[in-house]
Coordinates of N, CA, C and O in Angstrom, one line a residue:
X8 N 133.2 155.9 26.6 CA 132.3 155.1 27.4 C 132.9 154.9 28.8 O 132.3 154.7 29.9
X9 N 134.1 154.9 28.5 CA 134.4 154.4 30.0 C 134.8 155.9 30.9 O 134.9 155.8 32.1
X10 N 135.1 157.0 30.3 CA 135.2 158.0 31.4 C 133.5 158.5 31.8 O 133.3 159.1 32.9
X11 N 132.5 158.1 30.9 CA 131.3 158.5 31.5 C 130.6 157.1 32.3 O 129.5 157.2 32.8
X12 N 131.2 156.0 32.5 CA 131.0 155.4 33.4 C 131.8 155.3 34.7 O 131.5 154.7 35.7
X13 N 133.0 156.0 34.4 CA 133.7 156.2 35.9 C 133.2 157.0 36.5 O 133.2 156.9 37.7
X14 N 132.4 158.5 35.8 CA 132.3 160.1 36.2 C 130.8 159.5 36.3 O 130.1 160.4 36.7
X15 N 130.1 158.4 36.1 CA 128.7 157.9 36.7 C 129.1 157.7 38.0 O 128.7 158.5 38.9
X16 N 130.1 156.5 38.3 CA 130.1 156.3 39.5 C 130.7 157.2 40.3 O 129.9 157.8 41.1
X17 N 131.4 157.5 40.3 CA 132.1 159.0 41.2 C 131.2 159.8 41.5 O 131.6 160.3 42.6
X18 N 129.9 160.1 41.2 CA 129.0 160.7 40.9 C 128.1 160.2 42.4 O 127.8 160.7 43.5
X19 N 127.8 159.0 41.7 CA 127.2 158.0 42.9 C 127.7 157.9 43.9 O 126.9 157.8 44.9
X20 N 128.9 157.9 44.1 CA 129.9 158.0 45.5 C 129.8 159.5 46.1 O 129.7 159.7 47.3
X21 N 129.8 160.2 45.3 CA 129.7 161.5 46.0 C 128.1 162.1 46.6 O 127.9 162.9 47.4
X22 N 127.0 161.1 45.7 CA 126.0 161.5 46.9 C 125.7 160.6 47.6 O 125.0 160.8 48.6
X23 N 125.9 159.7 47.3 CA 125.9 158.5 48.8 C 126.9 159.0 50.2 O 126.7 158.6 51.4
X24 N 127.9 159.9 49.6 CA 128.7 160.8 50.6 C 128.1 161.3 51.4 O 127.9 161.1 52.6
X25 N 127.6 162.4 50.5 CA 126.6 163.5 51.0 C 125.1 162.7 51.9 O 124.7 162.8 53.1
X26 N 124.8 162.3 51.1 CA 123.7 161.4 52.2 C 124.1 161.0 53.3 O 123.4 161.3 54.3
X27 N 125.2 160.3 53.6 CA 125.3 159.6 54.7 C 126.3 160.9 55.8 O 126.6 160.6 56.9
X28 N 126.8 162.6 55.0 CA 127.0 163.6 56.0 C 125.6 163.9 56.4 O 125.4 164.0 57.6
X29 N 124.6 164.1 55.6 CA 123.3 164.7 56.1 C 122.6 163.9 57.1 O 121.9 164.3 58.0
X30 N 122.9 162.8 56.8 CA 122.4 161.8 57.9 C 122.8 162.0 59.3 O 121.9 162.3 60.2
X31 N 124.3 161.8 59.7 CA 125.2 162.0 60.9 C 125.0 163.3 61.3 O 125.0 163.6 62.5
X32 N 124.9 164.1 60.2 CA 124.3 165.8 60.9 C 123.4 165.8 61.6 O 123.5 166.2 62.8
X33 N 121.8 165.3 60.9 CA 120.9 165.1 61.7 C 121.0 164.4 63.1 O 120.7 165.1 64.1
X34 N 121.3 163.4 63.2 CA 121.3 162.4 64.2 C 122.2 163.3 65.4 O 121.8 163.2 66.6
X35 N 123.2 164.1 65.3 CA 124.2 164.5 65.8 C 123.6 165.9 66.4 O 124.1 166.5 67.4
X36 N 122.4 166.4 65.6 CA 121.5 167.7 65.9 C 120.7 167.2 66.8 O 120.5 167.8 67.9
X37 N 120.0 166.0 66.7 CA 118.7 165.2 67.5 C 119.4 165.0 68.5 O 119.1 166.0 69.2
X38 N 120.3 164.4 69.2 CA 121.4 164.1 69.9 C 121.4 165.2 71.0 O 121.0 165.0 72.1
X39 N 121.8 166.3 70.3 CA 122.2 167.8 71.1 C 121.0 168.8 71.6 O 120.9 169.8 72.2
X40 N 120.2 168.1 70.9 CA 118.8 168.6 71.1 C 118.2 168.4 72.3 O 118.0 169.2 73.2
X41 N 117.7 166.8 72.2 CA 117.8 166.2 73.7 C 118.1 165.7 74.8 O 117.5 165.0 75.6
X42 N 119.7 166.3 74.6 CA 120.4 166.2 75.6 C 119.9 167.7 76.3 O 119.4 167.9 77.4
X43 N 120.2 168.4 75.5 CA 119.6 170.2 75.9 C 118.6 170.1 76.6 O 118.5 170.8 77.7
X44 N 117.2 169.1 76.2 CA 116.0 169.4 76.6 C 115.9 168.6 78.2 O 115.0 168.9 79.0
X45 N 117.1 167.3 78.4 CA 117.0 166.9 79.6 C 117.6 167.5 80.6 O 117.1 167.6 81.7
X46 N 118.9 168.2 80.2 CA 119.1 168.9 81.1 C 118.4 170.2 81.5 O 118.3 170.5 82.7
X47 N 117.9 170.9 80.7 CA 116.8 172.1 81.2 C 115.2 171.1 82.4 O 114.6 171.5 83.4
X48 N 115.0 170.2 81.9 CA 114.0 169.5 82.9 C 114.6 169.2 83.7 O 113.9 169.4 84.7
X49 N 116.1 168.6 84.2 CA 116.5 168.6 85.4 C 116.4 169.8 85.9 O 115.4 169.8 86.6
X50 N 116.9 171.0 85.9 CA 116.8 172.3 86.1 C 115.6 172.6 86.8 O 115.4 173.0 88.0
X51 N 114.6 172.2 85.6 CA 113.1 172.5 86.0 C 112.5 171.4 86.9 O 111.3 171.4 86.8
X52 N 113.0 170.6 87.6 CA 112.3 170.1 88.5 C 112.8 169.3 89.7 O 112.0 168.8 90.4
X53 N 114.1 169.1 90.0 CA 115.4 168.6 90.4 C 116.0 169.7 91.3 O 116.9 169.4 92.0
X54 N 115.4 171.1 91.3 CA 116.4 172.3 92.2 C 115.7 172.0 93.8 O 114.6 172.5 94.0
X55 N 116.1 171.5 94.5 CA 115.6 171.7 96.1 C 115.5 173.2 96.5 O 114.6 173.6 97.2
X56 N 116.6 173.9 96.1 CA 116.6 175.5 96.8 C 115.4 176.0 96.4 O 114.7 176.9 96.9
X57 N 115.1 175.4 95.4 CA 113.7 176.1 94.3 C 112.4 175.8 95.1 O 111.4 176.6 95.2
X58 N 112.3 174.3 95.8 CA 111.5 173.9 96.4 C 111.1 174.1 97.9 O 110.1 174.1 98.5
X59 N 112.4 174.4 98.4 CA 112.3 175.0 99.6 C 111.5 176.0 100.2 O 110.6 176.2 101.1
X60 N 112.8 177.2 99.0 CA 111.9 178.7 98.1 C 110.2 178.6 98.5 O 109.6 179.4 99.1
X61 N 109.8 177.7 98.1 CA 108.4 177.2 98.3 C 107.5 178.0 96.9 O 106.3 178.3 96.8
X62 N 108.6 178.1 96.1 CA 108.4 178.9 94.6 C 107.1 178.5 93.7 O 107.4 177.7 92.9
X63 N 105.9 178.9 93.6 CA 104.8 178.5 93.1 C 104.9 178.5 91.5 O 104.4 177.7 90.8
X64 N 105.6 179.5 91.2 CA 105.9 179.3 89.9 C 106.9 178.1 89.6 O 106.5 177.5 88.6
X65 N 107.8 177.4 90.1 CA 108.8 176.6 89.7 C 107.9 175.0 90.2 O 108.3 173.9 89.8
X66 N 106.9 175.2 90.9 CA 106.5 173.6 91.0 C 105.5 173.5 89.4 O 105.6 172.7 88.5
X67 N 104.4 174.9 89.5 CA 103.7 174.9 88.5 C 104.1 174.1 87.1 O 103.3 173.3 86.5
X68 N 105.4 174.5 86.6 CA 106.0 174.1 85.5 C 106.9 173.0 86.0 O 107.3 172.3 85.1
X69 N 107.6 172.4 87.4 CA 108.3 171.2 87.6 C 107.1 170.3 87.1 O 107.7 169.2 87.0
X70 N 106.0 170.0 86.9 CA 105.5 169.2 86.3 C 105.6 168.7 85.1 O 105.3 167.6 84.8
X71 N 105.9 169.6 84.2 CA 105.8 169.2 83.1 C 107.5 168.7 82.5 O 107.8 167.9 81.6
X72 N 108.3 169.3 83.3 CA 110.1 169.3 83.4 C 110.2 167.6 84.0 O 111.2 167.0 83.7
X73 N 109.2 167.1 84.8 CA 109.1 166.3 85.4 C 108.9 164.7 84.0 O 109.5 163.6 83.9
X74 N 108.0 165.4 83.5 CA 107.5 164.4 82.6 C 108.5 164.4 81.6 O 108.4 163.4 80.9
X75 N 109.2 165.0 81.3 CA 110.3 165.2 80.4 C 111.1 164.0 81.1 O 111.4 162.9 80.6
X76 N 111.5 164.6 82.2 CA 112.5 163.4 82.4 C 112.7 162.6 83.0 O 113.8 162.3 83.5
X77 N 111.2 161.9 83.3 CA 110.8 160.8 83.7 C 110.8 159.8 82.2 O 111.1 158.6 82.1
X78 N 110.3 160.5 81.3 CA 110.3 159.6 79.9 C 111.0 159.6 79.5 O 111.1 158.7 78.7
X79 N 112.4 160.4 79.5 CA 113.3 160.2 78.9 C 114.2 158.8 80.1 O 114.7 157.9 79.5
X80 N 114.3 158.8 81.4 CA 114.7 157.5 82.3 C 114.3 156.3 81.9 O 115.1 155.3 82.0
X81 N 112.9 156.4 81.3 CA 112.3 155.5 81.0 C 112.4 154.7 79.6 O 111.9 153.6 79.3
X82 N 113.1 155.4 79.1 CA 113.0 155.3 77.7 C 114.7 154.6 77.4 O 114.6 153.4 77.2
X83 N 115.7 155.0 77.5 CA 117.0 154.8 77.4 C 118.2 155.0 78.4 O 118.5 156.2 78.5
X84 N 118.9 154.2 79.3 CA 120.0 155.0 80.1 C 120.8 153.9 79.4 O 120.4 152.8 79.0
X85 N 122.0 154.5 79.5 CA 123.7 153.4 78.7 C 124.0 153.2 79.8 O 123.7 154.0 80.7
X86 N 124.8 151.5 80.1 CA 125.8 151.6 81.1 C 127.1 151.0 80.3 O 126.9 150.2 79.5
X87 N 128.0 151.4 80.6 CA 129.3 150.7 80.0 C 129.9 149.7 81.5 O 130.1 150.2 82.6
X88 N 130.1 148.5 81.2 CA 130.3 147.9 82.4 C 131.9 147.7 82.2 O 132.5 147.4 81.1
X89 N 132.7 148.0 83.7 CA 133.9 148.6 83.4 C 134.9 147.5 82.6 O 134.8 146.3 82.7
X90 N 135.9 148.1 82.0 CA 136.6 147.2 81.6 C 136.4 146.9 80.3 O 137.4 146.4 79.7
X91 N 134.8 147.1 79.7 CA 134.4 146.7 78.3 C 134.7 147.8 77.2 O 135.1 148.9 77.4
X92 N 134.5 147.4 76.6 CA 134.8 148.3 74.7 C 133.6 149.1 74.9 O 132.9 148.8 75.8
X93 N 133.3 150.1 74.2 CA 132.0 150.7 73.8 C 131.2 149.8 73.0 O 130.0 150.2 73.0
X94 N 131.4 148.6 72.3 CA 130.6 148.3 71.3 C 129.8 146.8 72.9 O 129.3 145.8 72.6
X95 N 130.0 147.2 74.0 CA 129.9 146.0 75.4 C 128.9 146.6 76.0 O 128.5 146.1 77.1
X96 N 128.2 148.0 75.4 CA 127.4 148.5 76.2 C 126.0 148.2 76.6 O 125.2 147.9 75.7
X97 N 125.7 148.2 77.6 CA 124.1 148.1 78.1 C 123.0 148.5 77.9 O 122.6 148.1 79.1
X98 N 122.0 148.9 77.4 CA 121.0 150.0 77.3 C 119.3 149.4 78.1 O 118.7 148.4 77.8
X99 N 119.0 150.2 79.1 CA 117.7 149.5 79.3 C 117.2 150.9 80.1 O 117.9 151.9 80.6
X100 N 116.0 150.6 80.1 CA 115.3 151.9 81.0 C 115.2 151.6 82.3 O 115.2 150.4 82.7
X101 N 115.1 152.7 83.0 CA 114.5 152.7 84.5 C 113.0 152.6 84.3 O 112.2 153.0 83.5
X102 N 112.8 151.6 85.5 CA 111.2 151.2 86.2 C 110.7 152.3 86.9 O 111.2 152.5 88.0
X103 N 110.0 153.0 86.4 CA 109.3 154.3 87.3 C 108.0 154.0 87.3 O 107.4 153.3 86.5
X104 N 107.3 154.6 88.8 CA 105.7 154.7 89.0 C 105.1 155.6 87.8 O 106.0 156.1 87.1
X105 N 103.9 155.9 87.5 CA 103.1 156.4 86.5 C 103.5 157.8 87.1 O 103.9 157.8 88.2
X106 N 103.3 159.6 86.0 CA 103.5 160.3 86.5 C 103.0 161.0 87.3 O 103.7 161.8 87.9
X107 N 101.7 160.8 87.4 CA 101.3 161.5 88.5 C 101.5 160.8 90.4 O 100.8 161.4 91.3
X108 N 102.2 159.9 90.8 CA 102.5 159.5 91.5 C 104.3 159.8 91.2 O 104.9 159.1 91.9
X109 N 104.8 160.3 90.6 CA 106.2 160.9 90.6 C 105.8 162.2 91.1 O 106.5 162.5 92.1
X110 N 105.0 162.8 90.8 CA 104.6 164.6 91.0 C 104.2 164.6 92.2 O 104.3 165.5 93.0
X111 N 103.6 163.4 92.5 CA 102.8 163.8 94.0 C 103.6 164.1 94.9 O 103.6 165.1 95.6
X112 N 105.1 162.6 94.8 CA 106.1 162.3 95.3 C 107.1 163.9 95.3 O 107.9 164.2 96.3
X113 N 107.0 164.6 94.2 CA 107.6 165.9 94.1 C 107.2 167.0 95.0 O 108.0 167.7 95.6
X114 N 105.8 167.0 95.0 CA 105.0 167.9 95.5 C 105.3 167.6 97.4 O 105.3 168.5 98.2
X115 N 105.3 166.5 97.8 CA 105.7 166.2 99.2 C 106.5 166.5 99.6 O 106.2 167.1 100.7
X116 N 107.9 166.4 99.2 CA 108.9 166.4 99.1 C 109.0 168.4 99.1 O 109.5 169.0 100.1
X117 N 108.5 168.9 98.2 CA 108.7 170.2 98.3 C 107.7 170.8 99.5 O 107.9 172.0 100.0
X118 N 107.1 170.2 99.7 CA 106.4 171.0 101.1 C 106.8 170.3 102.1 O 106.4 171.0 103.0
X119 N 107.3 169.5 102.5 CA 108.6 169.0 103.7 C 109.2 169.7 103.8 O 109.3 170.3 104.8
X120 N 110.1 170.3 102.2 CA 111.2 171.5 102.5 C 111.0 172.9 102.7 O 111.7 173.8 103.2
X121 N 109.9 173.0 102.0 CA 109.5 174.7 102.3 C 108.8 174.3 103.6 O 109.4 175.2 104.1
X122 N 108.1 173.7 104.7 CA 107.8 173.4 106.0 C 109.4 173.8 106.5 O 109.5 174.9 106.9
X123 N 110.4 173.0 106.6 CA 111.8 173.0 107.5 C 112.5 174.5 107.2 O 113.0 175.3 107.9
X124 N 112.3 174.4 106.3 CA 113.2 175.8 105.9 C 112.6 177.0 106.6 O 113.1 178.1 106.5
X125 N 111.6 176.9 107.2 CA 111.1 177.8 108.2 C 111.5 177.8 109.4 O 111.2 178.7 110.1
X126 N 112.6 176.3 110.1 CA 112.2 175.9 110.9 C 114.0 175.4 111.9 O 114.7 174.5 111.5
X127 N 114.1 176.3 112.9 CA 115.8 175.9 112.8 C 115.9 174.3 113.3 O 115.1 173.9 114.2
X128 N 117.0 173.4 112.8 CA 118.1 174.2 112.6 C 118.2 174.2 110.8 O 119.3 174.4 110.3
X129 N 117.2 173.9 110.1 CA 117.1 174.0 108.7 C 117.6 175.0 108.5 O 118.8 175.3 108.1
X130 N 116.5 175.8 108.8 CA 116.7 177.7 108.5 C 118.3 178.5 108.4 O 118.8 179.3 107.6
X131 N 118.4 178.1 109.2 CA 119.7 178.5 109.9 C 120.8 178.0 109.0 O 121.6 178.8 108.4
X132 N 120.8 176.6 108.8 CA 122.4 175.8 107.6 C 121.6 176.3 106.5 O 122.4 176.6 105.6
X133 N 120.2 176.6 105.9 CA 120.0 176.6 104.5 C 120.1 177.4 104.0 O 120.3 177.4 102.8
X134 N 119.8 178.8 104.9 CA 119.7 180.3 104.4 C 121.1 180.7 104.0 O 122.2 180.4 104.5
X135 N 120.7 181.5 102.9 CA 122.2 181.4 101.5 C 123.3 180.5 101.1 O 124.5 180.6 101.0
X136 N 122.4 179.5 100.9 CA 122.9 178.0 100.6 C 122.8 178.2 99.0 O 121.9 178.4 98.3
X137 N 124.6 178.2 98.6 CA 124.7 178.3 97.3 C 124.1 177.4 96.3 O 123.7 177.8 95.2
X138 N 124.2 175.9 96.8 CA 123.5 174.7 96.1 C 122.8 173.9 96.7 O 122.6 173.7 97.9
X139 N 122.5 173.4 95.7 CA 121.2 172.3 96.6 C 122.4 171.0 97.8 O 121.9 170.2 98.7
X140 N 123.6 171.1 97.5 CA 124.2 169.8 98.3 C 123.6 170.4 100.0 O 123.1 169.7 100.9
X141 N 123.9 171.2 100.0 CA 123.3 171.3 101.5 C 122.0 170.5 102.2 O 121.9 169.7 103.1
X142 N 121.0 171.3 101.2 CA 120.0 170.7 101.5 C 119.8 169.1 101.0 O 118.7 168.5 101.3
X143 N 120.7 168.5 100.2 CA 120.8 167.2 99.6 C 120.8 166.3 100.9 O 120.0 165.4 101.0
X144 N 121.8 166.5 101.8 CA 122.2 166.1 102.1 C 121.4 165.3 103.7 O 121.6 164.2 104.2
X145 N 120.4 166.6 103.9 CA 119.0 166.5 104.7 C 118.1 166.0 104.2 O 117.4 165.2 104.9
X146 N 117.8 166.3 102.7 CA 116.8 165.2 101.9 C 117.2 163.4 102.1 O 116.4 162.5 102.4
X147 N 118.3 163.3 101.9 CA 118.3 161.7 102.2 C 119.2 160.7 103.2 O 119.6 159.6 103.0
X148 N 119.2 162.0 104.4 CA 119.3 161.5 106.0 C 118.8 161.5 106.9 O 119.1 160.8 107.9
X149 N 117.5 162.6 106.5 CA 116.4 162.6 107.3 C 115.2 161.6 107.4 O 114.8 161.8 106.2
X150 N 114.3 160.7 107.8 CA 113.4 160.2 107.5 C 112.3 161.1 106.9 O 111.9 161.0 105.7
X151 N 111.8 162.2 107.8 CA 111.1 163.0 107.3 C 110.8 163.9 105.7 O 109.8 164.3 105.0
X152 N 112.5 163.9 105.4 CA 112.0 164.4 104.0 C 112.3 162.8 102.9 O 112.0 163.1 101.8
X153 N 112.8 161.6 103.0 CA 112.6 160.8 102.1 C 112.3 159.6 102.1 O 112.8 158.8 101.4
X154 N 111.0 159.2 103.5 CA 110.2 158.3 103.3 C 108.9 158.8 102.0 O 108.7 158.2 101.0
X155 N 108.5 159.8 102.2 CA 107.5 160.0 101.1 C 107.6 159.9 100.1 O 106.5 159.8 99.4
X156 N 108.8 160.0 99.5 CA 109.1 160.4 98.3 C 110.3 159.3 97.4 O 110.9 159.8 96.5
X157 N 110.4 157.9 97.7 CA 111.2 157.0 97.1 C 111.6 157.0 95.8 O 112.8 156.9 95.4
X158 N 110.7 157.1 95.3 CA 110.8 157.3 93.6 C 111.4 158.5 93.1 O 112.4 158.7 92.4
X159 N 110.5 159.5 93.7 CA 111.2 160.5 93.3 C 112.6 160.7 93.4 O 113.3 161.1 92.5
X160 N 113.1 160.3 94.7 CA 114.3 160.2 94.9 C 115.3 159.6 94.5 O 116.5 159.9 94.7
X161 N 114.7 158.4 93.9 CA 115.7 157.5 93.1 C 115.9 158.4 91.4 O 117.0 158.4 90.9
X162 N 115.1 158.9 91.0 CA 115.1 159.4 89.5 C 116.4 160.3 90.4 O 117.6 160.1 90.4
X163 N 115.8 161.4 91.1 CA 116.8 162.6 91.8 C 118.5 162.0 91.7 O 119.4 162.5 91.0
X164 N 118.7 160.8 92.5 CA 120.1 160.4 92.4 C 120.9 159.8 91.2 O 122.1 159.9 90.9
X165 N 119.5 159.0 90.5 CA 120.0 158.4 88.8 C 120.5 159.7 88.4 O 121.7 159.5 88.1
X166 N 120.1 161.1 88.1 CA 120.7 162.1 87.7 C 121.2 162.8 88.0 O 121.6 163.6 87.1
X167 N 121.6 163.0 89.6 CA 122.8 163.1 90.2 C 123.8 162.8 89.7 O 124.6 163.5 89.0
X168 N 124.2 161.0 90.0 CA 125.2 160.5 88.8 C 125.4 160.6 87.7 O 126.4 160.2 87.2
X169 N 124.6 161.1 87.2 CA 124.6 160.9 85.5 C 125.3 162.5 85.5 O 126.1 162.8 84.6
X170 N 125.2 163.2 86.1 CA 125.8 164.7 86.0 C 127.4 164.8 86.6 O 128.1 165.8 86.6
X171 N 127.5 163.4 87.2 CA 128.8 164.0 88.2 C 130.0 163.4 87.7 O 131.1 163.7 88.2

């Protein structure tokens, strides 16, 4: 009686084990999932050279790359405020305008820069510009390319940092 009540419990412990590996698996797959899916939406809607480009394919689909990770801003960002434990962390979302006032904000912003990029002395520093810092750096010193576009620009730098 008593080894089939030890080899009961042992029993029980081993899939309470197992449950709680399949669990951490999952969570750890969801995790990597959309992390993958935010960074491919920055990609898709976050490239200035792309917008410059004046790329009709790449705005077409920045909309929807857009809404990706506008709801994900919206939804969860961590801060660890310095100095604290991990278990001291912060979680709250970013305040964003609705999305189609992010896209408009996109769409401005990309025809300011496909306008300059025609236009020296744009032309001239942007042409075979390996990364967007170049042209970053005219997006938010110029008035022209980031009065229109505030919001947008703030998501742009929230994931700036979040990448660097």
């Amino acid at each position: 009686e008593i080894k089939r009540t030890i080899a009961h419990g042992l029993g029980g412990v081993a899939d309470a084990a197992a449950l709680i590996a399949q669990n951490f698996e999952s969570r750890r797959n969801a995790v990597q999932g959309g992390v993958s899916k935010v960074i491919v939406a920055m990609t898709g809607c976050l490239d200035l050279r792309q917008m410059a480009a004046a790329n009709v394919g790449y705005l077409a689909n920045a909309e929807r790359h857009l809404r990706i990770l506008a709801d994900w801003a919206r939804r969860e960002t961590t801060v660890l405020h310095i100095g604290a434990s991990t278990h001291e962390q912060l979680r709250f979302g970013l305040t964003l305008p609705p999305h189609d006032s992010l896209y408009s904000e996109l769409c401005a912003l990309a025809d300011a820069l496909a306008t300059a990029s025609k236009q020296m002395p744009h032309k001239q520093r942007w042409e075979g510009a390996w990364s967007s810092s170049v042209l970053m750096a005219d997006v938010f010193k110029l008035p022209k390319f980031f009065e229109r576009c505030p919001n947008f620009l703030f998501l742009y730098q929230h994931c700036a940092l979040k990448g660097a």
